[in-house]
PDB file of C-alpha atoms in Angstrom:
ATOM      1  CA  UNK M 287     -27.138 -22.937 146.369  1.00  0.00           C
ATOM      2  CA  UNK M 288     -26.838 -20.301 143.948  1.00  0.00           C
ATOM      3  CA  UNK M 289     -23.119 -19.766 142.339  1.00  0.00           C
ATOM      4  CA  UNK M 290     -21.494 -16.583 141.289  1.00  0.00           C
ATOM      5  CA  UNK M 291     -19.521 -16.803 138.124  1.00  0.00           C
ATOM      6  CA  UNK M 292     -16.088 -17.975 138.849  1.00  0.00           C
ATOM      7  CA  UNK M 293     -13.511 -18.301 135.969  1.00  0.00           C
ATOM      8  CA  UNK M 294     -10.639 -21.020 136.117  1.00  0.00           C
ATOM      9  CA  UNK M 295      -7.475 -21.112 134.658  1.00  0.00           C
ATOM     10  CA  UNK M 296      -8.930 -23.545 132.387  1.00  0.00           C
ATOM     11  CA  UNK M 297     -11.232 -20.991 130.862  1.00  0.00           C
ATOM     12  CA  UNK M 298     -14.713 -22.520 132.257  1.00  0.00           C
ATOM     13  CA  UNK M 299     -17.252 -20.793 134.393  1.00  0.00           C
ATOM     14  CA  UNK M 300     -19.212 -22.511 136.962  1.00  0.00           C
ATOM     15  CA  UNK M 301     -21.922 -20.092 136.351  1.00  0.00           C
ATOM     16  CA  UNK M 302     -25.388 -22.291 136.230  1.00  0.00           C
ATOM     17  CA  UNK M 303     -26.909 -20.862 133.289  1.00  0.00           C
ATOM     18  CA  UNK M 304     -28.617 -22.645 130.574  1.00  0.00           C
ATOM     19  CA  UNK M 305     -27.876 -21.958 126.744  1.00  0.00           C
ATOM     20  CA  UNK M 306     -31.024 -21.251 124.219  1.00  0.00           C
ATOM     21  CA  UNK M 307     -31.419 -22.966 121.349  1.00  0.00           C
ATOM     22  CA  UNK M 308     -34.078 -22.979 118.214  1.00  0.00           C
ATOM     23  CA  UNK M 309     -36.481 -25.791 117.473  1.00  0.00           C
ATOM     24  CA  UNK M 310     -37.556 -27.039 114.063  1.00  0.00           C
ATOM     25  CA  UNK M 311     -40.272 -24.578 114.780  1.00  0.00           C
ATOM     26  CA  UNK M 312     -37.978 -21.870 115.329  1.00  0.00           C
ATOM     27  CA  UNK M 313     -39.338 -21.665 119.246  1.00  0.00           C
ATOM     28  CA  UNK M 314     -36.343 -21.096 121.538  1.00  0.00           C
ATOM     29  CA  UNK M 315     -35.558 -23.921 124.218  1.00  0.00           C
ATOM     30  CA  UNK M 316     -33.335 -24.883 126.676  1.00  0.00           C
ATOM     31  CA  UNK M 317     -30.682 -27.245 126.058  1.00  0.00           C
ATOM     32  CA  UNK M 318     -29.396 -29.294 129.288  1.00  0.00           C
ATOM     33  CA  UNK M 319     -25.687 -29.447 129.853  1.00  0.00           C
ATOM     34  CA  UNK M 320     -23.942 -32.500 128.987  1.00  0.00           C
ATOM     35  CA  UNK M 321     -23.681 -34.786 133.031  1.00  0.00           C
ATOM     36  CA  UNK M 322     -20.363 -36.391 133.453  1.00  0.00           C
ATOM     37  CA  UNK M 323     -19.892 -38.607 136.414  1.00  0.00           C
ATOM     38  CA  UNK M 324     -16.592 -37.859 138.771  1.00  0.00           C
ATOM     39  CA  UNK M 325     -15.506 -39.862 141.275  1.00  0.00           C
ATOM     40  CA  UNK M 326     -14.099 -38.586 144.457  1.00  0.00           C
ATOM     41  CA  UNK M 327     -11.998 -41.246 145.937  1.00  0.00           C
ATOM     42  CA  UNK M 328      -9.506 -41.878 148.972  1.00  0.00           C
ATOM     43  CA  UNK M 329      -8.401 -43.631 152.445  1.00  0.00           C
ATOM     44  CA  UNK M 330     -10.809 -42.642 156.032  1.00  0.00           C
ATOM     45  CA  UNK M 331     -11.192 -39.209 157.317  1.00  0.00           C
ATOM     46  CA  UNK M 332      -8.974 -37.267 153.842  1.00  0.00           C
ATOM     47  CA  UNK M 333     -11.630 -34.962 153.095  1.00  0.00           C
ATOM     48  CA  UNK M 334     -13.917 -36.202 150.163  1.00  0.00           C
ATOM     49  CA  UNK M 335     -17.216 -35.862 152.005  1.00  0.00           C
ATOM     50  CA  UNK M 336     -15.494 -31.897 152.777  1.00  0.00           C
ATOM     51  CA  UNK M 337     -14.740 -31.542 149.347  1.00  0.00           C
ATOM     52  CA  UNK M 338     -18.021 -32.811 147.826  1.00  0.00           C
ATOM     53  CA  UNK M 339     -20.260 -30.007 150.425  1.00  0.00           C
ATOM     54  CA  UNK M 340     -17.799 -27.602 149.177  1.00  0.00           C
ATOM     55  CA  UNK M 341     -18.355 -27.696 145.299  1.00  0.00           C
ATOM     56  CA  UNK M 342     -22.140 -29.140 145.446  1.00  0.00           C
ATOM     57  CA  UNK M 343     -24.387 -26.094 144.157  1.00  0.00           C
ATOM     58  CA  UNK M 344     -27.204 -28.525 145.921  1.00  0.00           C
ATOM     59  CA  UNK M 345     -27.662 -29.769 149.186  1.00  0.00           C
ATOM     60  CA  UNK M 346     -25.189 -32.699 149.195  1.00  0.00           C
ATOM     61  CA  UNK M 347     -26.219 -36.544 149.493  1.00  0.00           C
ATOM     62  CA  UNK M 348     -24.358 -38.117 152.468  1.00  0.00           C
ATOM     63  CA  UNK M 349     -24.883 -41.424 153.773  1.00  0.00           C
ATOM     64  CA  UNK M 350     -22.934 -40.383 157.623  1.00  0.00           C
ATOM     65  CA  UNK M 351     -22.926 -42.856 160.394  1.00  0.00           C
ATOM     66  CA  UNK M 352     -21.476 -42.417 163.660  1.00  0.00           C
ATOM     67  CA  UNK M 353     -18.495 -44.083 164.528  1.00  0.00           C
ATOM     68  CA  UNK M 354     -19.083 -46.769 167.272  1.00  0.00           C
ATOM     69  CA  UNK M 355     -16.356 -48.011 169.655  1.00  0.00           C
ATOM     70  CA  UNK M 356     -15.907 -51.169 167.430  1.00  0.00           C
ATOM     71  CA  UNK M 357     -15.151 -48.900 164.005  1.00  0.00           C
ATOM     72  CA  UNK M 358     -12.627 -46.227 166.317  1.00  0.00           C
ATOM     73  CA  UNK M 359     -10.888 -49.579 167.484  1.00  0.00           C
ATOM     74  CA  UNK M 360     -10.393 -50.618 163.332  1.00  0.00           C
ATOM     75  CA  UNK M 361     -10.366 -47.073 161.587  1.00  0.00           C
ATOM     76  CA  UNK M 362      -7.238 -45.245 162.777  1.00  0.00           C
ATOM     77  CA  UNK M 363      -8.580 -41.802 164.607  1.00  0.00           C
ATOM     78  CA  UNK M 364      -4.750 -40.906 165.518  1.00  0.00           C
ATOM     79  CA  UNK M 365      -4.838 -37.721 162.732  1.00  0.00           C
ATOM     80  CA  UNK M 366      -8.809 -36.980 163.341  1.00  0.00           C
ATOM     81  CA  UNK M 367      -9.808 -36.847 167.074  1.00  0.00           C
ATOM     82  CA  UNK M 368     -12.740 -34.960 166.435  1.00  0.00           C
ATOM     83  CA  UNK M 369     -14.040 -37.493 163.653  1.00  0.00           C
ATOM     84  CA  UNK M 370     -17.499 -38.363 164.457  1.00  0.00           C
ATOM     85  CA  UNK M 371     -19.158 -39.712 161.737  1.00  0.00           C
ATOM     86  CA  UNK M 372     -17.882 -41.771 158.379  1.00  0.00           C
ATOM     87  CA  UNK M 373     -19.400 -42.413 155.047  1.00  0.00           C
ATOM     88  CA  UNK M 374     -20.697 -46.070 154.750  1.00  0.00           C
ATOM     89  CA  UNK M 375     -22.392 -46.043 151.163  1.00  0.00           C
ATOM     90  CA  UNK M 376     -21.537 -42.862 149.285  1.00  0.00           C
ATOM     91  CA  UNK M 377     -21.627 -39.152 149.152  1.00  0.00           C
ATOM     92  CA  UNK M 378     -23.470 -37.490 145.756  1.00  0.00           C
ATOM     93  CA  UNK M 379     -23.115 -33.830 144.899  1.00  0.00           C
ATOM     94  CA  UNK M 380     -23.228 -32.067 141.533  1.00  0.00           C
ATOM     95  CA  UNK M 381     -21.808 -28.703 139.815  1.00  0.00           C
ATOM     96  CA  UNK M 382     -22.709 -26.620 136.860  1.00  0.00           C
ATOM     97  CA  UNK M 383     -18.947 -25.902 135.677  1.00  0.00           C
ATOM     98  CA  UNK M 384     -20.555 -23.747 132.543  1.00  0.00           C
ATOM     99  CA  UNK M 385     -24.086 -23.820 129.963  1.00  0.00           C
ATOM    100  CA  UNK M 386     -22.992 -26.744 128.192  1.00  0.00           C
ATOM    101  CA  UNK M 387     -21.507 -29.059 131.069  1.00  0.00           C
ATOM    102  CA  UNK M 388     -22.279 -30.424 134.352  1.00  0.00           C
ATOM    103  CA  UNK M 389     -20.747 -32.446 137.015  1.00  0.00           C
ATOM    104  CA  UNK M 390     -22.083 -35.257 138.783  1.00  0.00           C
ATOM    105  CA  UNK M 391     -19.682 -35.911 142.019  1.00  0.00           C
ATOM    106  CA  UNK M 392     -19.757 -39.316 143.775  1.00  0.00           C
ATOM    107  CA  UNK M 393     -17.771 -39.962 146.739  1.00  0.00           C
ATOM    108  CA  UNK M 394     -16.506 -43.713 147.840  1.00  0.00           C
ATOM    109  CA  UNK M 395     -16.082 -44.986 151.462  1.00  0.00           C
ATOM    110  CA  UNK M 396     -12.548 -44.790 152.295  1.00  0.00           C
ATOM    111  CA  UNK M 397     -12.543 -48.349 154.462  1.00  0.00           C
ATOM    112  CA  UNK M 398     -11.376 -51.188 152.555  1.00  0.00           C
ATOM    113  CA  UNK M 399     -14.217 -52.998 154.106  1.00  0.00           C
ATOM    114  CA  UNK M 400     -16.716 -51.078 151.672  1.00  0.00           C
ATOM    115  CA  UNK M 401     -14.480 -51.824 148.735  1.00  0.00           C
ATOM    116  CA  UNK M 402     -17.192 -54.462 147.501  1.00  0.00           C
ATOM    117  CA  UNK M 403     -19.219 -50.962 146.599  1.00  0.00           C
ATOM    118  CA  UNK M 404     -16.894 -49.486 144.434  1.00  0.00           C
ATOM    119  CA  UNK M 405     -17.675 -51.197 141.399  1.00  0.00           C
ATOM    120  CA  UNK M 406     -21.417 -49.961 140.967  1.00  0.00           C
ATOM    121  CA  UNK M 407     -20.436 -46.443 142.397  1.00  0.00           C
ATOM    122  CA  UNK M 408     -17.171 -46.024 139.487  1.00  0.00           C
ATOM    123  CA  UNK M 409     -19.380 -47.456 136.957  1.00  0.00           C
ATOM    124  CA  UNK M 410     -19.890 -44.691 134.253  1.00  0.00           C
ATOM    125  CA  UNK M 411     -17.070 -41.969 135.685  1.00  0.00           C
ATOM    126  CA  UNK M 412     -14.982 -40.656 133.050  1.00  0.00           C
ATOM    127  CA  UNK M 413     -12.537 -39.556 135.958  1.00  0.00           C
ATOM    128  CA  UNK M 414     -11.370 -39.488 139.428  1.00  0.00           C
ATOM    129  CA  UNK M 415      -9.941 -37.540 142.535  1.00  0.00           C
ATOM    130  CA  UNK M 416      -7.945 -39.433 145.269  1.00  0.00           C
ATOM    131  CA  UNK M 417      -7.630 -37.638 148.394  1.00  0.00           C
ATOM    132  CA  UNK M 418      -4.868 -37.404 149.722  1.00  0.00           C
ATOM    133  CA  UNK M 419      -3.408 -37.286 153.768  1.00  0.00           C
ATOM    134  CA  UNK M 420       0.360 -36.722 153.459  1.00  0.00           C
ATOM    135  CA  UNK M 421       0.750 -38.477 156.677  1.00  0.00           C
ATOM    136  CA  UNK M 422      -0.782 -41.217 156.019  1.00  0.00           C
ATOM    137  CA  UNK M 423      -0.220 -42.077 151.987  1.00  0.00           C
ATOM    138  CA  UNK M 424      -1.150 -45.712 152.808  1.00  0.00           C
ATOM    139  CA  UNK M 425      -4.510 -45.012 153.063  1.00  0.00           C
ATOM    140  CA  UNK M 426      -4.723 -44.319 149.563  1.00  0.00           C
ATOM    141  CA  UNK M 427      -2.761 -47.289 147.632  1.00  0.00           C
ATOM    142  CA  UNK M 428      -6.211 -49.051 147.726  1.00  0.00           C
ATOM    143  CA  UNK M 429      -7.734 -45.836 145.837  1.00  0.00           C
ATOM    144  CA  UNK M 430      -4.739 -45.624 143.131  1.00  0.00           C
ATOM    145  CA  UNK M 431      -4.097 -48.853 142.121  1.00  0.00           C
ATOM    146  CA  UNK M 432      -8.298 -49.032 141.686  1.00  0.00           C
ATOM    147  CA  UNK M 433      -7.837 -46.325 139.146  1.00  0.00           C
ATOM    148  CA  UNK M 434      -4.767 -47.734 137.482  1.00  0.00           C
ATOM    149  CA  UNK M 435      -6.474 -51.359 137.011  1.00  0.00           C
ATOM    150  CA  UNK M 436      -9.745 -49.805 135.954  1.00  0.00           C
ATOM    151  CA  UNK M 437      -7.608 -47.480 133.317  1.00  0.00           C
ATOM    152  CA  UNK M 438      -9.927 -44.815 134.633  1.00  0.00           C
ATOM    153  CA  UNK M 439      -7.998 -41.430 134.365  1.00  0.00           C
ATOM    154  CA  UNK M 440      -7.648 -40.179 137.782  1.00  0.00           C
ATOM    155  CA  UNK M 441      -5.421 -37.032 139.622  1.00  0.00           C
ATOM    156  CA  UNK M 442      -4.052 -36.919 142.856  1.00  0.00           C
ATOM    157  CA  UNK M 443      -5.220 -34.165 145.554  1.00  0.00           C
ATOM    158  CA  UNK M 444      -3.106 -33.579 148.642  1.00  0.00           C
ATOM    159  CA  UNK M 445      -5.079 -32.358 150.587  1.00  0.00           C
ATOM    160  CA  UNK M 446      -3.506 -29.064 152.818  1.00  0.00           C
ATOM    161  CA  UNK M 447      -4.374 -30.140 156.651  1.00  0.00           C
ATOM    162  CA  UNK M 448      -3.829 -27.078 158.497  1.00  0.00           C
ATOM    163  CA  UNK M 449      -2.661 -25.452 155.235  1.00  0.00           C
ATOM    164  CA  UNK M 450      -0.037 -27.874 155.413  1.00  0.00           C
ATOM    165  CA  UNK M 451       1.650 -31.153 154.194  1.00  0.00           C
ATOM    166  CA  UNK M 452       4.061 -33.552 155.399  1.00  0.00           C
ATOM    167  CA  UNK M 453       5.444 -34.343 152.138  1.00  0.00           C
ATOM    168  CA  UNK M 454       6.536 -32.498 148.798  1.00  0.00           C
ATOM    169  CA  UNK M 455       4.552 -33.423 145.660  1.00  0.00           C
ATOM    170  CA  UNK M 456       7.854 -35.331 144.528  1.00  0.00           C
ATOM    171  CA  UNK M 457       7.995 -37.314 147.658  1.00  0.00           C
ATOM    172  CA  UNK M 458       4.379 -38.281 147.432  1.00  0.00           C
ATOM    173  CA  UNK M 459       4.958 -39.332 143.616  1.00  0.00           C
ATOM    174  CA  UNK M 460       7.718 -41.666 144.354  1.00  0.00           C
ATOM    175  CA  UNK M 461       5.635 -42.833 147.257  1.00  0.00           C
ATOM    176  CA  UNK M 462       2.859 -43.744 145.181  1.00  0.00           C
ATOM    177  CA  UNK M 463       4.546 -45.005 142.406  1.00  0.00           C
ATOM    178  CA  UNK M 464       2.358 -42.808 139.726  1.00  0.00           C
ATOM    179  CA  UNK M 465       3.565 -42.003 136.263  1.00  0.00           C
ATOM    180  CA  UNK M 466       4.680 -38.144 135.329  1.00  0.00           C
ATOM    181  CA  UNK M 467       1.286 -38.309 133.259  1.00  0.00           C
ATOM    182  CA  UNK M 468      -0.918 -38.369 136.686  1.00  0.00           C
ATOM    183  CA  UNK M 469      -1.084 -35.308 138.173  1.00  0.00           C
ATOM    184  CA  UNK M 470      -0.613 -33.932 141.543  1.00  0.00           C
ATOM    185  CA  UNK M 471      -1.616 -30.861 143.319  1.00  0.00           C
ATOM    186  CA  UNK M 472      -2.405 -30.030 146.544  1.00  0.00           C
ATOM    187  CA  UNK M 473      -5.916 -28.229 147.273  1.00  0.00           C
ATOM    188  CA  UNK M 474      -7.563 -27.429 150.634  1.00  0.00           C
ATOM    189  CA  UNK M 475     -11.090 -29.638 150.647  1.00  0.00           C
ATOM    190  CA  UNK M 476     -12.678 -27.058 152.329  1.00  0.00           C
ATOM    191  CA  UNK M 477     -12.509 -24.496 149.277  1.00  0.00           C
ATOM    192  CA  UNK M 478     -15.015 -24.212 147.002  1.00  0.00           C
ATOM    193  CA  UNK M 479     -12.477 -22.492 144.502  1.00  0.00           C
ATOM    194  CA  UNK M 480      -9.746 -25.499 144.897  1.00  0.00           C
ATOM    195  CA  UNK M 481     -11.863 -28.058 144.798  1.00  0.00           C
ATOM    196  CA  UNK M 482     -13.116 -26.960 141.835  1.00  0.00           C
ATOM    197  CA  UNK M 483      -9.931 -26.452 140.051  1.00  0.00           C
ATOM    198  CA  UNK M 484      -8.463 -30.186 140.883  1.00  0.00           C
ATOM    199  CA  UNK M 485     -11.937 -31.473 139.276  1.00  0.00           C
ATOM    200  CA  UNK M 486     -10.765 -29.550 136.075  1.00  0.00           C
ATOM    201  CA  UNK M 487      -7.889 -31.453 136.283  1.00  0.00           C
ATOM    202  CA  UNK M 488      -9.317 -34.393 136.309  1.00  0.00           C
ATOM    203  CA  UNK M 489     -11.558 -32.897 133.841  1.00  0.00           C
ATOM    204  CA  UNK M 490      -8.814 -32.345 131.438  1.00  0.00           C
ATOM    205  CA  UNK M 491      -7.289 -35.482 132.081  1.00  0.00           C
ATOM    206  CA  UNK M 492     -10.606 -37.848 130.723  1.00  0.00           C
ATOM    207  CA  UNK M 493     -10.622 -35.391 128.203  1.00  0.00           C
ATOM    208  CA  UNK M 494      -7.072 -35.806 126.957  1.00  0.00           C
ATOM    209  CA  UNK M 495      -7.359 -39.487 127.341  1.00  0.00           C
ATOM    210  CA  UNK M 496     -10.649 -39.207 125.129  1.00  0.00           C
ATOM    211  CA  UNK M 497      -9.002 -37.414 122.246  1.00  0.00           C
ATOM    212  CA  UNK M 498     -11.417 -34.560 123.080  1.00  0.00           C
TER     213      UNK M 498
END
């Protein structure tokens, strides 16, 4: 999918083009962008398969299953009725933010019962989203004290159901119990622009906890 250019408030451009540079022989060439590996993380049914079909600039990696009458009786369906389907491995996505850099987007199963993946899907991020559902914050303890163990910078997404939330970003910090140095926002997963702006958060983030 091709991508128009779209500044952020960051300064970047998720315009795919490719810089030229000069050989030894003096031949232009095409330097790649630098991949980083993001990972999108949260509890069932927030939005990160949403928000990874929303940013990808390719057709998105999903590994969907339908729910059965087994998974609706375990997964709670209360706040999405018209939930069909639920990642079971991992969604993979990826975005040219500008000519030198490149995202690589992984998203995580939000059952605790696929935890045992997380590991081998985290390994290599510099960074990561959690989803959030104001009303239900539960389902994302499992995804932010991950983060915090693993020292892996990460920011918080609320993610606007309906364009709206049950809770103030205050009220979902102290529910959380995340430091003033994680940040929050809320976004609408559906978005291509918002989406992309909380990944340049947690962009940022990596980058300030890098030194870069």
């Amino acid at each position: 999918m091709a991508c128009g250019p779209s500044p952020t408030p960051g300064g970047y451009s998720v315009t795919p083009t490719e810089p030229l540079v000069r050989t030894s022989a003096g031949q232009a060439a095409v330097r790649p962008p630098l991949p980083v590996k993001l990972v999108i993380a949260g509890g069932f049914g927030v939005g990160k398969t949403t928000a990874v079909g929303s940013i990808s600039e390719i057709e998105p990696l999903t590994t969907e299953a339908a729910i059965t009458e087994v998974a609706a009786g375990v997964d709670d369906l209360s706040h999405t009725p018209r939930k069909t389907t639920t990642t079971v491995a991992m969604d993979f996505g990826c975005i040219t933010i500008d000519p030198t850099l490149k995202l690589y987007l992984f998203g995580t199963p939000g059952q605790e019962r696929f935890g045992f993946m997380w590991d081998d899907i985290v390994e290599g991020a510099v960074g990561g989203l959690v989803i959030v559902d104001t009303r239900r914050l539960d389902d994302c303890y499992a995804a932010v004290d991950y983060f915090e163990h693993k020292q892996i910078p990460f920011a918080v997404a609320v993610n606007a159901f309906d364009g709206q939330t049950a809770h103030t970003l205050d009220e979902v910090r102290w529910a959380l119990d995340v430091s003033e140095g994680v940040p929050l926002l809320v976004f609408d997963a559906r978005e291509r622009g918002s989406v992309r702006d909380a990944l340049l958060v947690v962009l940022e983030q990596a980058l300030a906890r890098s030194g870069g």
